[in-house]
């Protein structure tokens, strides 16, 4: 082996070595953070569910047919909310909807007779900070508490929800998400 | 006897920047009067506040940076007036004032003052205001021209610039006739818009609206923000036309005009740099290409068309 | 999946990637080796290599090329800063000289004290005035104060003062000499800070002619020459000149000059 | 025919610059105290690019010193105090008009084009061959001489053209008139030359002279075209008339075209037929003088005396301009003499002087619209102002004919033409010391001649 | 912006609505560095369009066919950056070898792209938005076009501003940012105007 | 070299934003609020410190031929770590900073400091340099974020605590992208102005 070829091997060796160390480090970080991530996700979902449906004590997941991961878990369509004594008090759900900038993940609850929304939450969104991002703020969210499903539209089209100034699209998206999902559940439960 | 020495020419046309500015101000007066008739006192307040803020900003900036104070040249007044004309008259007075402070301070002086700005300060101010306080800036009504008389006095206009397409056109025509503004840009613009609106099957609402006419005659022709070459100005007019139609097709009338023109401002320099004319005897791009091909041919096969002797 | 498998898979993937890329880069750099100016290479080595484009050129290599070709300033790389500039200088042989800095000195004291022959309207530029009619000052040698030098200075070091004469801000001046080259009347001259006594005039006109147009011009009366204890002043062709090597800055000439045109800085 | 007055009063002193052309300075042949006769040669130079200088009066040389010249510089001049009695050297018509002799006659008679080049150099440039001679009569300022009738004018011009062609060895010649100069057009129309009837052909569209030579079947033609203003119109004129493009660093003679003025044509005519050297010329005096007129004066007469002969200044004088208010040179003193290059004197009153302060260019493009050679004056001057002369060149600054229209229409009152001249001057200087690396203009382009285009 | 977005939407997104330079602030270093004249801006833009499209393609393949099957999604960032760096190098070598004329006009801009966050941005956004293969490629190309559009506008403007006078303290970057402010104002509105 | 002045240099003369003009993208993109500014600077600081230390420590080992790929590898590793940690433990901040956390990889500050400084100096000074640059970056980001948040929303809140609120109609413009350009443009003009003044005075 010539000198320069030896150099090459050393260089490549170092490169590979660093790659290997890097990937090991990453993998080591990945495992606990991924756990935490899943925990966060689950926590966020449970706490949001409790928030949108304060009267419920327990949520029963309704699964769809689609398998979403290798563990064979099925997709969750929505939840049946039950009070302490196991009576059905309503339905809670998560839904992704296209907003002005990207996907908005809305959480919501509706009473068992599909009359009124019990509350909503925003899980994730990428709307413009200061404009559409206000959908995640209380003044907007609180408008939905106990609003009639029939009134679930923007005030300028005769509904009960005041849109966020400068963010009609985002506001409409939240409303659409609720309306559509409530409709879907209605069909599924019927 | 002390004579004066200067380079030729020793006789010049009696035209100054100041004159052009004041002429534009004067030309807009009929429209302002009409809007006072339509909108009442708020219109006067708006114009006054706007012009006052423009002059004050200009004076303050020039004083602060030790420049010569050039309020008398009428540019600040014109900016103030034009800003006032494109915002809804019912806004609180601080809106036009902040708008003109932005126009004069950022739009004009931060770029270097007269002749150095690349984006029309009036447009910049309007967009700033719309982005900052959009709901306040939305006009209360939109024109729906149905009878011919409304071209003279448009009842549905939401902003002062929209009250009378006819009078603005007249003002523009006078200024063009006096050579105070460019004719190529408006002509190219109107031809393009009419053609495109026709092709898209839209009504002529893009062209006969006061705001559009105002935008083209008074904003698109702003000399600092439009190309200087002859062909460049025609192309610029066409670009303005296309953009105004594209925006106008999707958005409301005010947004369509102003965003279209503003985007045209962005490409004006590019147009200008790429339409430099060939001076006499020098070759245009095509001629040069032709020659470079010809020069590779054997001499006897050449067909010389450029020199006739 | 267990942690170990994960780690091993990760290591294998990235290690493989590293291997492929390492081999590829080495192979490619061998295969496509192009001849380059070794100086450029050396400069590239010194440069930060951020390829950020902050210098205004397309990356460090481009900048290096331009520096070596002397199209770009040594200190053009804002990332590297002064040290890099010095290092580049060392490579391409442009030593930062340690000698005393020189600044332009204005060899004219006339300004508003020198009469104007006519009234000029036009661009503010000395050369332009000269093109029209040999300059507006009564004195053919005088500074016209229209600031060609001001415009020539890329560092904004010169300004025209209240006497309509240029004044140089030494903090900003980099001794580039562009102003000297630009002045159509050769008014400016480099002088070291330690050279303290200067004749503030450039006129070779006869005394009478000078007196007729300028309050402070050198009339060639030789009083300074006679009074200088060091023999440092010579009047040639109606203009006093100071031999800076001999001058001890005693200030006698400054005092004696009837026209007050010798200045002590 | 425009009336030309002859200046009768002999001025107190006559200032004859020893250089009234572009080229070498002549050495004086007289010294202080000498008496000179009218027509006597007083300055000469061996150099090919110079023309002899003659005394236009009879008198005593009182000094030889630097004196102000209407082109703005100071030039070594012979100052003569005229005497009452007029003594004249013998003027003998030239018999031998062979081509080679003619050139010497022209040089000896000191004939110079109004734009500065000695006429013999235009006709017989070293190392170049002229095939077409043009007499440019498109400016009214260049009447040049005193004629009794317009027919005489036309006749003399054609005669001069033939002489010029002969001197140059050119086969073709043309007189170029101005479209709206109907008087001259009618004078030339139906003139018989060598048995052929001349018609004045207006230049149309893209047709060039070669077409008209063929069309009229004649080597001598008269055409008319629009007036082109400007100091440096030679190249444009050549291009317009012949379609030949003059590269940078070159002049029309490089493409075989010699352009002469009416003045030099008349001077040549006189030199051959009467033997008179170039010692008097017609200048038109206009503006704020009491009786503006065209006046025949001796070369060397100070402006002051010319103006006195026109009734003196009217009111407060602000500007004194040689060679026209559009492209002329402003004078700082009226002690400058009329030279061979002087065509007119304009006086402006103090309140006619333009003192507007320039503001920044507003890119209004009015200058672009008026430029006769399709330049972008606003851009060129912005480059010029920043010393970016190389870019000025790329923007074809050298095509500028210096007509000044851009300056005239600029609402920002920018001194466009001055900036353009400034840049052109810098470009020329940069070429002079091309070798020196310090050239601030940092020009990178070569001369247009060698490279061609 | 979402998995079912039409190609037209993605295109408008890339060119205007989410313009990388002036709306998303990606690739600003070259935006202020290489826009002093139109020629280099055009060269840089050409190189970026090419590399962005290629990077979008290659990274899609790596992500979906190597990382996802192996559950190594957490290695996305590190493998993308390494791949981009290698890609840029490779492109440079290939172009230099086979199309020397193109290399001369474009090659010097290639190294700049490695550290251009716009390229990495495209790749990461593709993953984030869960674009399909075609969508990824279209997004890569249109982001490149949007980049080119703004680079050309900016260089045109900056060429012109050398002719005018800019206040001394504004010269250089502040002025460039001011121009960027205005360009951004012109583009930001596409949010409101073009209904998607 | 004096550690303190090396540190100060990172904040003043060699300030990443105003001095070296590096890493503009994150500066403009994440400064819609002070929270984001702090989060971004923290992430950048972590990566900068780690990579500077690592590069400096390994500088004798790194072969020149693959210097850049190795730097990128090192940096990308740390960035990935930051990303994962932030996503897991500070989810709200991660949501706000979005794509800009992974983009720290190409932040010119980091690779610039690695090349210009860490590759030539020992670990201690590299640490100081990283700290200085990080501090400079943080200060500028907080300044810009503060201005934009104050004007754009009418108040300043840090991690949920309202610190300041002003009675204006919020200027939405300021938190949109043009507002970012405008703010940094004006700040840079002020910095330029002060620098020029200082230079003329002989500073
Ligand atoms: C409506 C109107 C208002 C004007 N106001 C002013 C003014 O306030 N100040 C001013 O200097 N010129 C003003 N002018 C312009 C002058 O009437 C005149 O055109 C100008 O002062 C002449 O400029 P000059 O003095 O430079 O020749 C105004 C013109 C109009 C039409
Ligand atoms: C960037 C931007 C910001 C805006 N901000 C506001 C705002 O803060 N308040 C408001 O009432 N309208 C605002 N608007 C105006 C509305 O968008 C506009 O009135 C629109 O036509 C109707 O939208 P809206 O019903 O959501 O107000 C904004 C518009 C834009 C483009
Ligand atoms: C449709 C059309 C409209 C025109 N309108 C005007 C006009 O309003 N004012 C004007 O001066 N010239 C106008 N012109 C052009 C003139 O007749 C003439 O061509 C022009 O003034 C020459 O200008 P230039 O020297 O800038 O080329 C118009 C030309 C066309 C084709
Ligand atoms: C910069 C900008 C950002 C915007 N962001 C949003 C947003 O996040 N959500 C929304 O519904 N509309 C948004 N819009 C749209 C706009 O404000 C307006 O509400 C709709 O166009 C019509 O209601 C935005 C517009 C602009 C110009
Ligand atoms: S020193 Fe020279 S260049 Fe400067 S103002 Fe005086 S004459 Fe002009
Ligand atoms: S031009 Fe150069 S030498 Fe003259 S003052 Fe400026 S920096 Fe100093
Ligand atoms: S640039 Fe001006 S002076 Fe020159 S030809 Fe054009 S209009 Fe005439
Ligand atoms: S006429 Fe004057 S202001 Fe108008 S473009 Fe030309 S130079 Fe500029
Ligand atoms: S930080 Fe984005 S390109 Fe440099």
Short mmCIF file of C-alpha atoms in Angstrom, two decimals, chain A residues 10-12 14-16 18-19 21-23 25-27 29-34 36-37 40 125-126 128-131 134, chain F residues 32 54 58 60-63 65-66 69-70 73-74 76-78 80-81 84-85 87-91 95 153 172 175-176:
data_model
loop_
_atom_site.label_atom_id
_atom_site.label_comp_id
_atom_site.label_asym_id
_atom_site.label_seq_id
_atom_site.Cartn_x
_atom_site.Cartn_y
_atom_site.Cartn_z
CA UNK A 10 -7.06 6.95 7.30
CA UNK A 11 -9.17 9.81 6.07
CA UNK A 12 -12.08 7.63 5.17
CA UNK A 14 -11.92 8.94 10.38
CA UNK A 15 -14.95 10.02 8.45
CA UNK A 16 -16.68 6.72 9.07
CA UNK A 18 -17.17 10.12 13.27
CA UNK A 19 -20.34 9.10 11.43
CA UNK A 21 -20.07 7.93 16.81
CA UNK A 22 -22.56 10.55 15.71
CA UNK A 23 -25.22 8.01 14.91
CA UNK A 25 -25.07 9.50 20.07
CA UNK A 26 -28.23 10.24 18.15
CA UNK A 27 -29.69 6.87 18.74
CA UNK A 29 -30.76 10.51 22.56
CA UNK A 30 -33.55 9.32 20.37
CA UNK A 31 -34.76 6.59 22.63
CA UNK A 32 -35.59 8.57 25.76
CA UNK A 33 -36.80 11.62 23.85
CA UNK A 34 -39.02 9.50 21.71
CA UNK A 36 -41.08 11.43 26.22
CA UNK A 37 -42.59 12.51 22.94
CA UNK A 40 -46.33 14.18 25.79
CA UNK A 125 -51.18 24.56 13.88
CA UNK A 126 -48.78 26.58 11.70
CA UNK A 128 -49.30 33.15 10.99
CA UNK A 129 -48.07 34.27 14.38
CA UNK A 130 -50.21 37.13 15.58
CA UNK A 131 -52.97 36.45 13.09
CA UNK A 134 -54.94 33.41 17.82
CA UNK F 32 -41.67 37.31 16.16
CA UNK F 54 -15.47 19.36 19.55
CA UNK F 58 -10.33 17.22 17.33
CA UNK F 60 -5.35 17.90 15.12
CA UNK F 61 -7.16 14.76 14.08
CA UNK F 62 -9.32 16.15 11.33
CA UNK F 63 -7.81 15.58 7.89
CA UNK F 65 -9.39 17.02 2.81
CA UNK F 66 -12.64 16.17 4.52
CA UNK F 69 -17.89 17.21 5.78
CA UNK F 70 -16.66 16.36 9.23
CA UNK F 73 -21.38 15.92 10.60
CA UNK F 74 -20.44 17.16 14.04
CA UNK F 76 -25.63 18.04 12.44
CA UNK F 77 -25.29 15.62 15.31
CA UNK F 78 -25.62 18.29 17.93
CA UNK F 80 -30.34 16.66 15.93
CA UNK F 81 -29.85 16.26 19.64
CA UNK F 84 -35.04 15.87 19.78
CA UNK F 85 -34.60 17.25 23.27
CA UNK F 87 -39.30 18.52 20.85
CA UNK F 88 -39.65 16.21 23.78
CA UNK F 89 -39.25 18.56 26.70
CA UNK F 90 -40.22 22.00 25.36
CA UNK F 91 -42.96 21.15 22.89
CA UNK F 95 -43.75 24.30 17.70
CA UNK F 153 -48.79 42.78 19.60
CA UNK F 172 -49.54 43.51 12.68
CA UNK F 175 -44.70 40.42 13.06
CA UNK F 176 -45.09 39.70 9.38
#
